[in-house]
Amino acid sequence: MSIDAFAATSLPVRVGVQIAPQHALYPKIREAVQEVEDLGVDVLFNWDHFFPLHGEPDGLHFEAWSLLAAWAEQTSRIELGPLVNCNTYRNPNLQADIARTIDHISGGRLIFGTGSGWFQRDYDEYGYEFGTAGQRLDALARDLPIIRDRWTKLNPAPVRDIPILIGGGGEKKTLRIVAEHASIWHSFSNTETLERKLGILAGHADAVGRDVREIEISTGVELDFSEGLLEAQHALGVRLFTVGLSGPDYDMAPVRRLLAWRDAANA
């Protein structure tokens, strides 16, 4: 199947916001979450790290899954999940149970965003083995079937068939895992790179017998994004556009711009 299948999808454009859990205390984060839902954003993300990724390296920071449980209780409409969970921080069966529990707290709004991990400081300071990128990807490929199998055994079962989002753009391993397991593929790619990777993903999907139209294409956009970039990536099949916000101030101006573009694209 060619990459034209991605562009032919009937899925509407959606907007995600990644609220980085850094450089702000929880009341400020909670306020930002409420504003994001009130604005009409489709998906709310955080990230699974233990230290800030930019700014003061030892600044304020909170843990991802604990926040997601709180956000699931706080919100009522928006989908939510990590962008992305680090597979090697937690036993796969435990990951499945955490995700299932938050799926219930949210009433079936969880997206299980996951990846292989990359930020070495997290590993070193929390006592996880960093290994190599290949080893971490092999662990992700090994653990996703365990996670999916655990969801069939838990009592109560998940509220819905939990969507799996996989983040990353590795062409040999990551995109093969996407083809096998993902409902959503997320990357940070320019348009030329995205087009090439979609072709590779289509090849992996053919190899595993997967219809690529089952995979929603997601991308991260910069705060100063241009509408021309959005339109070019939309033409390739991107349907979920996510902008990242960080403390101490969560500026909603880019979110409002992106929502206005979404509404025009879906009109």
PDB file of C-alpha atoms in Angstrom:
ATOM      1  CA  MET A   1       0.000   0.000   0.000  1.00  0.00           C
ATOM      2  CA  SER A   2       1.364   3.438  -0.916  1.00  0.00           C
ATOM      3  CA  ILE A   3       1.639   6.466   1.328  1.00  0.00           C
ATOM      4  CA  ASP A   4      -1.405   7.918  -0.453  1.00  0.00           C
ATOM      5  CA  ALA A   5      -3.464   5.765   1.913  1.00  0.00           C
ATOM      6  CA  PHE A   6      -2.399   7.950   4.843  1.00  0.00           C
ATOM      7  CA  ALA A   7      -3.626  11.098   3.127  1.00  0.00           C
ATOM      8  CA  ALA A   8      -6.891   9.414   2.182  1.00  0.00           C
ATOM      9  CA  THR A   9      -7.869   8.823   5.795  1.00  0.00           C
ATOM     10  CA  SER A  10     -11.270  10.148   6.829  1.00  0.00           C
ATOM     11  CA  LEU A  11     -10.084  11.011  10.336  1.00  0.00           C
ATOM     12  CA  PRO A  12     -10.638  14.633  11.396  1.00  0.00           C
ATOM     13  CA  VAL A  13      -7.801  16.894  12.450  1.00  0.00           C
ATOM     14  CA  ARG A  14      -7.192  16.805  16.190  1.00  0.00           C
ATOM     15  CA  VAL A  15      -5.127  19.020  18.463  1.00  0.00           C
ATOM     16  CA  GLY A  16      -2.957  17.765  21.298  1.00  0.00           C
ATOM     17  CA  VAL A  17      -1.223  19.768  23.993  1.00  0.00           C
ATOM     18  CA  GLN A  18       1.750  18.392  25.901  1.00  0.00           C
ATOM     19  CA  ILE A  19       1.977  20.028  29.308  1.00  0.00           C
ATOM     20  CA  ALA A  20       5.554  19.498  30.417  1.00  0.00           C
ATOM     21  CA  PRO A  21       5.529  18.773  34.164  1.00  0.00           C
ATOM     22  CA  GLN A  22       8.520  21.026  34.775  1.00  0.00           C
ATOM     23  CA  HIS A  23       9.316  24.429  36.313  1.00  0.00           C
ATOM     24  CA  ALA A  24       5.886  24.815  37.918  1.00  0.00           C
ATOM     25  CA  LEU A  25       4.166  23.677  41.109  1.00  0.00           C
ATOM     26  CA  TYR A  26       1.096  21.493  40.840  1.00  0.00           C
ATOM     27  CA  PRO A  27      -1.580  24.207  41.296  1.00  0.00           C
ATOM     28  CA  LYS A  28      -0.205  25.960  38.184  1.00  0.00           C
ATOM     29  CA  ILE A  29      -0.140  22.690  36.238  1.00  0.00           C
ATOM     30  CA  ARG A  30      -3.693  21.906  37.321  1.00  0.00           C
ATOM     31  CA  GLU A  31      -4.826  25.347  36.168  1.00  0.00           C
ATOM     32  CA  ALA A  32      -3.210  24.773  32.755  1.00  0.00           C
ATOM     33  CA  VAL A  33      -4.931  21.388  32.426  1.00  0.00           C
ATOM     34  CA  GLN A  34      -8.308  22.975  33.115  1.00  0.00           C
ATOM     35  CA  GLU A  35      -7.713  25.716  30.557  1.00  0.00           C
ATOM     36  CA  VAL A  36      -6.628  23.195  27.905  1.00  0.00           C
ATOM     37  CA  GLU A  37      -9.820  21.200  28.344  1.00  0.00           C
ATOM     38  CA  ASP A  38     -11.999  24.302  28.435  1.00  0.00           C
ATOM     39  CA  LEU A  39     -10.467  25.531  25.157  1.00  0.00           C
ATOM     40  CA  GLY A  40     -11.576  22.356  23.368  1.00  0.00           C
ATOM     41  CA  VAL A  41      -8.243  20.568  22.883  1.00  0.00           C
ATOM     42  CA  ASP A  42      -8.662  16.926  21.873  1.00  0.00           C
ATOM     43  CA  VAL A  43      -5.732  15.251  23.647  1.00  0.00           C
ATOM     44  CA  LEU A  44      -3.729  16.160  26.741  1.00  0.00           C
ATOM     45  CA  PHE A  45      -0.208  14.762  27.122  1.00  0.00           C
ATOM     46  CA  ASN A  46       2.648  14.993  29.581  1.00  0.00           C
ATOM     47  CA  TRP A  47       6.034  13.232  29.410  1.00  0.00           C
ATOM     48  CA  ASP A  48       7.660  10.400  31.334  1.00  0.00           C
ATOM     49  CA  HIS A  49      10.865  11.893  32.689  1.00  0.00           C
ATOM     50  CA  PHE A  50      12.207  12.564  36.176  1.00  0.00           C
ATOM     51  CA  PHE A  51      14.061  15.829  35.520  1.00  0.00           C
ATOM     52  CA  PRO A  52      13.483  18.881  33.323  1.00  0.00           C
ATOM     53  CA  LEU A  53      14.509  18.474  29.694  1.00  0.00           C
ATOM     54  CA  HIS A  54      15.319  22.147  29.267  1.00  0.00           C
ATOM     55  CA  GLY A  55      15.795  25.170  31.476  1.00  0.00           C
ATOM     56  CA  GLU A  56      17.202  24.651  34.962  1.00  0.00           C
ATOM     57  CA  PRO A  57      18.241  20.960  34.972  1.00  0.00           C
ATOM     58  CA  ASP A  58      17.395  20.573  38.667  1.00  0.00           C
ATOM     59  CA  GLY A  59      14.212  22.626  38.489  1.00  0.00           C
ATOM     60  CA  LEU A  60      10.725  21.699  39.617  1.00  0.00           C
ATOM     61  CA  HIS A  61       9.478  18.443  38.128  1.00  0.00           C
ATOM     62  CA  PHE A  62       6.755  15.801  38.687  1.00  0.00           C
ATOM     63  CA  GLU A  63       6.229  12.131  37.762  1.00  0.00           C
ATOM     64  CA  ALA A  64       4.076  11.324  34.744  1.00  0.00           C
ATOM     65  CA  TRP A  65       1.659   8.557  35.678  1.00  0.00           C
ATOM     66  CA  SER A  66       0.724  10.084  39.038  1.00  0.00           C
ATOM     67  CA  LEU A  67      -0.169  13.277  37.208  1.00  0.00           C
ATOM     68  CA  LEU A  68      -2.204  11.391  34.619  1.00  0.00           C
ATOM     69  CA  ALA A  69      -4.310   9.774  37.334  1.00  0.00           C
ATOM     70  CA  ALA A  70      -5.036  13.212  38.800  1.00  0.00           C
ATOM     71  CA  TRP A  71      -5.792  14.664  35.371  1.00  0.00           C
ATOM     72  CA  ALA A  72      -8.137  11.780  34.613  1.00  0.00           C
ATOM     73  CA  GLU A  73     -10.142  12.669  37.721  1.00  0.00           C
ATOM     74  CA  GLN A  74      -9.994  16.407  37.065  1.00  0.00           C
ATOM     75  CA  THR A  75     -11.147  16.334  33.436  1.00  0.00           C
ATOM     76  CA  SER A  76     -14.304  14.982  31.840  1.00  0.00           C
ATOM     77  CA  ARG A  77     -13.921  15.052  28.047  1.00  0.00           C
ATOM     78  CA  ILE A  78     -10.342  15.264  26.833  1.00  0.00           C
ATOM     79  CA  GLU A  79      -8.277  12.161  26.001  1.00  0.00           C
ATOM     80  CA  LEU A  80      -4.994  11.933  27.875  1.00  0.00           C
ATOM     81  CA  GLY A  81      -1.760  10.010  28.071  1.00  0.00           C
ATOM     82  CA  PRO A  82       2.019  10.170  28.268  1.00  0.00           C
ATOM     83  CA  LEU A  83       4.048  11.422  25.319  1.00  0.00           C
ATOM     84  CA  VAL A  84       5.609   9.059  25.950  1.00  0.00           C
ATOM     85  CA  ASN A  85       5.871   6.420  28.680  1.00  0.00           C
ATOM     86  CA  CYS A  86       9.389   4.991  29.009  1.00  0.00           C
ATOM     87  CA  ASN A  87       9.002   1.258  28.603  1.00  0.00           C
ATOM     88  CA  THR A  88      12.102   0.282  30.565  1.00  0.00           C
ATOM     89  CA  TYR A  89      11.194   2.168  33.763  1.00  0.00           C
ATOM     90  CA  ARG A  90       8.457  -0.325  34.711  1.00  0.00           C
ATOM     91  CA  ASN A  91       7.624  -3.994  34.463  1.00  0.00           C
ATOM     92  CA  PRO A  92       5.323  -4.495  31.422  1.00  0.00           C
ATOM     93  CA  ASN A  93       2.539  -6.119  33.447  1.00  0.00           C
ATOM     94  CA  LEU A  94       2.625  -3.202  35.872  1.00  0.00           C
ATOM     95  CA  GLN A  95       2.485  -0.750  32.967  1.00  0.00           C
ATOM     96  CA  ALA A  96      -0.625  -2.499  31.712  1.00  0.00           C
ATOM     97  CA  ASP A  97      -2.278  -2.333  35.130  1.00  0.00           C
ATOM     98  CA  ILE A  98      -1.437   1.346  35.645  1.00  0.00           C
ATOM     99  CA  ALA A  99      -2.834   2.171  32.207  1.00  0.00           C
ATOM    100  CA  ARG A 100      -5.990   0.113  32.781  1.00  0.00           C
ATOM    101  CA  THR A 101      -6.582   1.822  36.130  1.00  0.00           C
ATOM    102  CA  ILE A 102      -6.267   5.314  34.644  1.00  0.00           C
ATOM    103  CA  ASP A 103      -8.463   4.218  31.749  1.00  0.00           C
ATOM    104  CA  HIS A 104     -11.174   3.513  34.332  1.00  0.00           C
ATOM    105  CA  ILE A 105     -10.583   6.714  36.294  1.00  0.00           C
ATOM    106  CA  SER A 106     -10.984   8.679  33.060  1.00  0.00           C
ATOM    107  CA  GLY A 107     -14.014   6.733  31.830  1.00  0.00           C
ATOM    108  CA  GLY A 108     -12.151   5.335  28.824  1.00  0.00           C
ATOM    109  CA  ARG A 109     -10.096   8.337  27.720  1.00  0.00           C
ATOM    110  CA  LEU A 110      -6.534   7.023  28.134  1.00  0.00           C
ATOM    111  CA  ILE A 111      -4.082   6.810  25.230  1.00  0.00           C
ATOM    112  CA  PHE A 112      -1.154   4.524  26.054  1.00  0.00           C
ATOM    113  CA  GLY A 113       1.695   6.513  24.583  1.00  0.00           C
ATOM    114  CA  THR A 114       4.970   4.635  24.842  1.00  0.00           C
ATOM    115  CA  GLY A 115       8.519   4.486  23.578  1.00  0.00           C
ATOM    116  CA  SER A 116      11.925   3.023  24.294  1.00  0.00           C
ATOM    117  CA  GLY A 117      13.428   5.866  26.357  1.00  0.00           C
ATOM    118  CA  TRP A 118      16.445   8.074  25.641  1.00  0.00           C
ATOM    119  CA  PHE A 119      17.263  10.504  28.480  1.00  0.00           C
ATOM    120  CA  GLN A 120      20.281   8.955  30.186  1.00  0.00           C
ATOM    121  CA  ARG A 121      20.091  11.055  33.341  1.00  0.00           C
ATOM    122  CA  ASP A 122      16.733   9.455  34.189  1.00  0.00           C
ATOM    123  CA  TYR A 123      18.331   6.024  33.992  1.00  0.00           C
ATOM    124  CA  ASP A 124      21.492   6.877  35.866  1.00  0.00           C
ATOM    125  CA  GLU A 125      19.880   8.681  38.795  1.00  0.00           C
ATOM    126  CA  TYR A 126      16.972   6.250  39.238  1.00  0.00           C
ATOM    127  CA  GLY A 127      19.088   3.134  38.896  1.00  0.00           C
ATOM    128  CA  TYR A 128      17.865   1.744  35.562  1.00  0.00           C
ATOM    129  CA  GLU A 129      20.237   0.152  33.081  1.00  0.00           C
ATOM    130  CA  PHE A 130      20.620   2.484  30.110  1.00  0.00           C
ATOM    131  CA  GLY A 131      22.073  -0.028  27.644  1.00  0.00           C
ATOM    132  CA  THR A 132      21.968   0.809  23.955  1.00  0.00           C
ATOM    133  CA  ALA A 133      19.222   2.253  21.783  1.00  0.00           C
ATOM    134  CA  GLY A 134      18.898  -1.133  20.072  1.00  0.00           C
ATOM    135  CA  GLN A 135      18.506  -2.939  23.376  1.00  0.00           C
ATOM    136  CA  ARG A 136      15.831  -0.519  24.539  1.00  0.00           C
ATOM    137  CA  LEU A 137      13.908  -0.948  21.286  1.00  0.00           C
ATOM    138  CA  ASP A 138      14.180  -4.721  21.559  1.00  0.00           C
ATOM    139  CA  ALA A 139      12.710  -4.435  25.062  1.00  0.00           C
ATOM    140  CA  LEU A 140       9.802  -2.384  23.706  1.00  0.00           C
ATOM    141  CA  ALA A 141       9.126  -4.999  21.014  1.00  0.00           C
ATOM    142  CA  ARG A 142       9.258  -7.730  23.656  1.00  0.00           C
ATOM    143  CA  ASP A 143       7.060  -5.934  26.199  1.00  0.00           C
ATOM    144  CA  LEU A 144       4.185  -4.607  24.069  1.00  0.00           C
ATOM    145  CA  PRO A 145       2.696  -8.092  23.508  1.00  0.00           C
ATOM    146  CA  ILE A 146       2.940  -8.699  27.280  1.00  0.00           C
ATOM    147  CA  ILE A 147       1.124  -5.419  27.969  1.00  0.00           C
ATOM    148  CA  ARG A 148      -1.599  -6.198  25.455  1.00  0.00           C
ATOM    149  CA  ASP A 149      -2.018  -9.708  26.842  1.00  0.00           C
ATOM    150  CA  ARG A 150      -2.283  -8.411  30.428  1.00  0.00           C
ATOM    151  CA  TRP A 151      -5.134  -6.124  29.349  1.00  0.00           C
ATOM    152  CA  THR A 152      -7.107  -9.252  28.379  1.00  0.00           C
ATOM    153  CA  LYS A 153      -6.606 -10.738  31.866  1.00  0.00           C
ATOM    154  CA  LEU A 154      -7.255  -7.799  34.192  1.00  0.00           C
ATOM    155  CA  ASN A 155     -10.466  -7.667  36.201  1.00  0.00           C
ATOM    156  CA  PRO A 156     -12.129  -5.359  35.489  1.00  0.00           C
ATOM    157  CA  ALA A 157     -11.028  -5.162  31.879  1.00  0.00           C
ATOM    158  CA  PRO A 158     -10.135  -1.791  30.320  1.00  0.00           C
ATOM    159  CA  VAL A 159     -13.114   0.402  29.509  1.00  0.00           C
ATOM    160  CA  ARG A 160     -12.166   0.375  25.831  1.00  0.00           C
ATOM    161  CA  ASP A 161      -9.581  -1.109  23.522  1.00  0.00           C
ATOM    162  CA  ILE A 162      -6.829   1.225  24.774  1.00  0.00           C
ATOM    163  CA  PRO A 163      -5.169   3.033  21.843  1.00  0.00           C
ATOM    164  CA  ILE A 164      -1.403   2.570  21.683  1.00  0.00           C
ATOM    165  CA  LEU A 165       0.649   5.558  20.556  1.00  0.00           C
ATOM    166  CA  ILE A 166       4.284   4.862  19.744  1.00  0.00           C
ATOM    167  CA  GLY A 167       6.729   7.737  19.570  1.00  0.00           C
ATOM    168  CA  GLY A 168       9.945   7.740  17.580  1.00  0.00           C
ATOM    169  CA  GLY A 169      11.176   7.628  14.018  1.00  0.00           C
ATOM    170  CA  GLY A 170      13.700   4.800  13.817  1.00  0.00           C
ATOM    171  CA  GLU A 171      13.215   3.273  10.409  1.00  0.00           C
ATOM    172  CA  LYS A 172      14.315  -0.339  10.978  1.00  0.00           C
ATOM    173  CA  LYS A 173      12.958  -1.113  14.431  1.00  0.00           C
ATOM    174  CA  THR A 174      10.628   1.625  15.677  1.00  0.00           C
ATOM    175  CA  LEU A 175       8.472   1.821  12.566  1.00  0.00           C
ATOM    176  CA  ARG A 176       8.244  -1.972  12.465  1.00  0.00           C
ATOM    177  CA  ILE A 177       6.919  -1.907  16.044  1.00  0.00           C
ATOM    178  CA  VAL A 178       4.470   0.835  15.015  1.00  0.00           C
ATOM    179  CA  ALA A 179       3.201  -1.324  12.157  1.00  0.00           C
ATOM    180  CA  GLU A 180       2.674  -4.251  14.523  1.00  0.00           C
ATOM    181  CA  HIS A 181       1.105  -2.514  17.519  1.00  0.00           C
ATOM    182  CA  ALA A 182       0.254   1.180  17.189  1.00  0.00           C
ATOM    183  CA  SER A 183      -3.048   2.959  16.760  1.00  0.00           C
ATOM    184  CA  ILE A 184      -1.123   6.246  16.536  1.00  0.00           C
ATOM    185  CA  TRP A 185       2.413   6.987  15.353  1.00  0.00           C
ATOM    186  CA  HIS A 186       4.002  10.172  16.687  1.00  0.00           C
ATOM    187  CA  SER A 187       7.184  11.863  15.501  1.00  0.00           C
ATOM    188  CA  PHE A 188       8.872  15.241  15.239  1.00  0.00           C
ATOM    189  CA  SER A 189       9.651  15.370  11.513  1.00  0.00           C
ATOM    190  CA  ASN A 190       9.979  17.998   8.841  1.00  0.00           C
ATOM    191  CA  THR A 191       7.787  17.415   5.810  1.00  0.00           C
ATOM    192  CA  GLU A 192      10.459  15.783   3.647  1.00  0.00           C
ATOM    193  CA  THR A 193      11.494  13.406   6.434  1.00  0.00           C
ATOM    194  CA  LEU A 194       7.903  12.617   7.265  1.00  0.00           C
ATOM    195  CA  GLU A 195       7.133  11.667   3.673  1.00  0.00           C
ATOM    196  CA  ARG A 196      10.089   9.281   3.585  1.00  0.00           C
ATOM    197  CA  LYS A 197       9.213   7.685   6.903  1.00  0.00           C
ATOM    198  CA  LEU A 198       5.582   7.211   5.900  1.00  0.00           C
ATOM    199  CA  GLY A 199       6.797   5.230   2.911  1.00  0.00           C
ATOM    200  CA  ILE A 200       8.907   3.059   5.194  1.00  0.00           C
ATOM    201  CA  LEU A 201       5.999   2.610   7.618  1.00  0.00           C
ATOM    202  CA  ALA A 202       3.777   1.542   4.718  1.00  0.00           C
ATOM    203  CA  GLY A 203       6.368  -1.075   3.783  1.00  0.00           C
ATOM    204  CA  HIS A 204       6.474  -2.444   7.327  1.00  0.00           C
ATOM    205  CA  ALA A 205       2.675  -2.505   7.434  1.00  0.00           C
ATOM    206  CA  ASP A 206       2.575  -4.538   4.222  1.00  0.00           C
ATOM    207  CA  ALA A 207       5.114  -6.949   5.709  1.00  0.00           C
ATOM    208  CA  VAL A 208       3.006  -7.597   8.822  1.00  0.00           C
ATOM    209  CA  GLY A 209      -0.341  -7.562   7.013  1.00  0.00           C
ATOM    210  CA  ARG A 210      -1.571  -4.286   8.524  1.00  0.00           C
ATOM    211  CA  ASP A 211      -3.807  -1.708   6.825  1.00  0.00           C
ATOM    212  CA  VAL A 212      -2.014   1.622   7.316  1.00  0.00           C
ATOM    213  CA  ARG A 213      -5.369   3.386   7.412  1.00  0.00           C
ATOM    214  CA  GLU A 214      -5.717   1.977  10.940  1.00  0.00           C
ATOM    215  CA  ILE A 215      -2.777   4.129  12.107  1.00  0.00           C
ATOM    216  CA  GLU A 216      -3.359   7.789  12.944  1.00  0.00           C
ATOM    217  CA  ILE A 217      -0.367   9.967  12.061  1.00  0.00           C
ATOM    218  CA  SER A 218       0.711  12.434  14.740  1.00  0.00           C
ATOM    219  CA  THR A 219       3.357  15.142  14.762  1.00  0.00           C
ATOM    220  CA  GLY A 220       4.800  17.676  17.164  1.00  0.00           C
ATOM    221  CA  VAL A 221       4.703  21.331  16.116  1.00  0.00           C
ATOM    222  CA  GLU A 222       6.801  24.241  17.327  1.00  0.00           C
ATOM    223  CA  LEU A 223       5.299  27.138  19.242  1.00  0.00           C
ATOM    224  CA  ASP A 224       5.892  29.433  16.234  1.00  0.00           C
ATOM    225  CA  PHE A 225       4.446  26.977  13.698  1.00  0.00           C
ATOM    226  CA  SER A 226       3.377  28.175  10.264  1.00  0.00           C
ATOM    227  CA  GLU A 227       0.074  27.299   8.669  1.00  0.00           C
ATOM    228  CA  GLY A 228       1.994  26.293   5.548  1.00  0.00           C
ATOM    229  CA  LEU A 229       3.767  23.557   7.484  1.00  0.00           C
ATOM    230  CA  LEU A 230       0.493  22.324   8.967  1.00  0.00           C
ATOM    231  CA  GLU A 231      -1.119  22.201   5.545  1.00  0.00           C
ATOM    232  CA  ALA A 232       1.824  20.347   3.977  1.00  0.00           C
ATOM    233  CA  GLN A 233       1.844  17.710   6.706  1.00  0.00           C
ATOM    234  CA  HIS A 234      -1.941  17.432   6.659  1.00  0.00           C
ATOM    235  CA  ALA A 235      -1.696  16.684   2.937  1.00  0.00           C
ATOM    236  CA  LEU A 236       0.589  13.749   3.790  1.00  0.00           C
ATOM    237  CA  GLY A 237      -1.936  12.370   6.262  1.00  0.00           C
ATOM    238  CA  VAL A 238      -1.116  13.927   9.648  1.00  0.00           C
ATOM    239  CA  ARG A 239      -4.282  14.235  11.696  1.00  0.00           C
ATOM    240  CA  LEU A 240      -3.024  14.856  15.238  1.00  0.00           C
ATOM    241  CA  PHE A 241      -0.947  18.019  15.750  1.00  0.00           C
ATOM    242  CA  THR A 242       0.563  18.533  19.209  1.00  0.00           C
ATOM    243  CA  VAL A 243       2.148  21.635  20.664  1.00  0.00           C
ATOM    244  CA  GLY A 244       4.241  21.540  23.827  1.00  0.00           C
ATOM    245  CA  LEU A 245       3.906  23.969  26.725  1.00  0.00           C
ATOM    246  CA  SER A 246       6.265  24.349  29.684  1.00  0.00           C
ATOM    247  CA  GLY A 247       6.211  26.050  33.050  1.00  0.00           C
ATOM    248  CA  PRO A 248       6.557  28.397  34.762  1.00  0.00           C
ATOM    249  CA  ASP A 249       3.970  29.988  32.455  1.00  0.00           C
ATOM    250  CA  TYR A 250       1.787  27.873  30.181  1.00  0.00           C
ATOM    251  CA  ASP A 251       1.093  30.279  27.304  1.00  0.00           C
ATOM    252  CA  MET A 252      -2.127  29.274  25.567  1.00  0.00           C
ATOM    253  CA  ALA A 253      -1.720  31.595  22.551  1.00  0.00           C
ATOM    254  CA  PRO A 254      -0.205  28.857  20.294  1.00  0.00           C
ATOM    255  CA  VAL A 255      -2.962  26.490  21.409  1.00  0.00           C
ATOM    256  CA  ARG A 256      -5.665  28.936  20.364  1.00  0.00           C
ATOM    257  CA  ARG A 257      -3.973  29.391  16.962  1.00  0.00           C
ATOM    258  CA  LEU A 258      -3.762  25.650  16.439  1.00  0.00           C
ATOM    259  CA  LEU A 259      -7.402  25.143  17.442  1.00  0.00           C
ATOM    260  CA  ALA A 260      -8.516  27.819  14.977  1.00  0.00           C
ATOM    261  CA  TRP A 261      -6.581  26.058  12.213  1.00  0.00           C
ATOM    262  CA  ARG A 262      -8.096  22.705  13.218  1.00  0.00           C
ATOM    263  CA  ASP A 263     -11.612  24.072  13.065  1.00  0.00           C
ATOM    264  CA  ALA A 264     -11.021  25.565   9.618  1.00  0.00           C
ATOM    265  CA  ALA A 265      -9.464  22.322   8.341  1.00  0.00           C
ATOM    266  CA  ASN A 266     -12.423  20.288   9.606  1.00  0.00           C
ATOM    267  CA  ALA A 267     -15.099  22.687   8.343  1.00  0.00           C
TER     268      ALA A 267
END
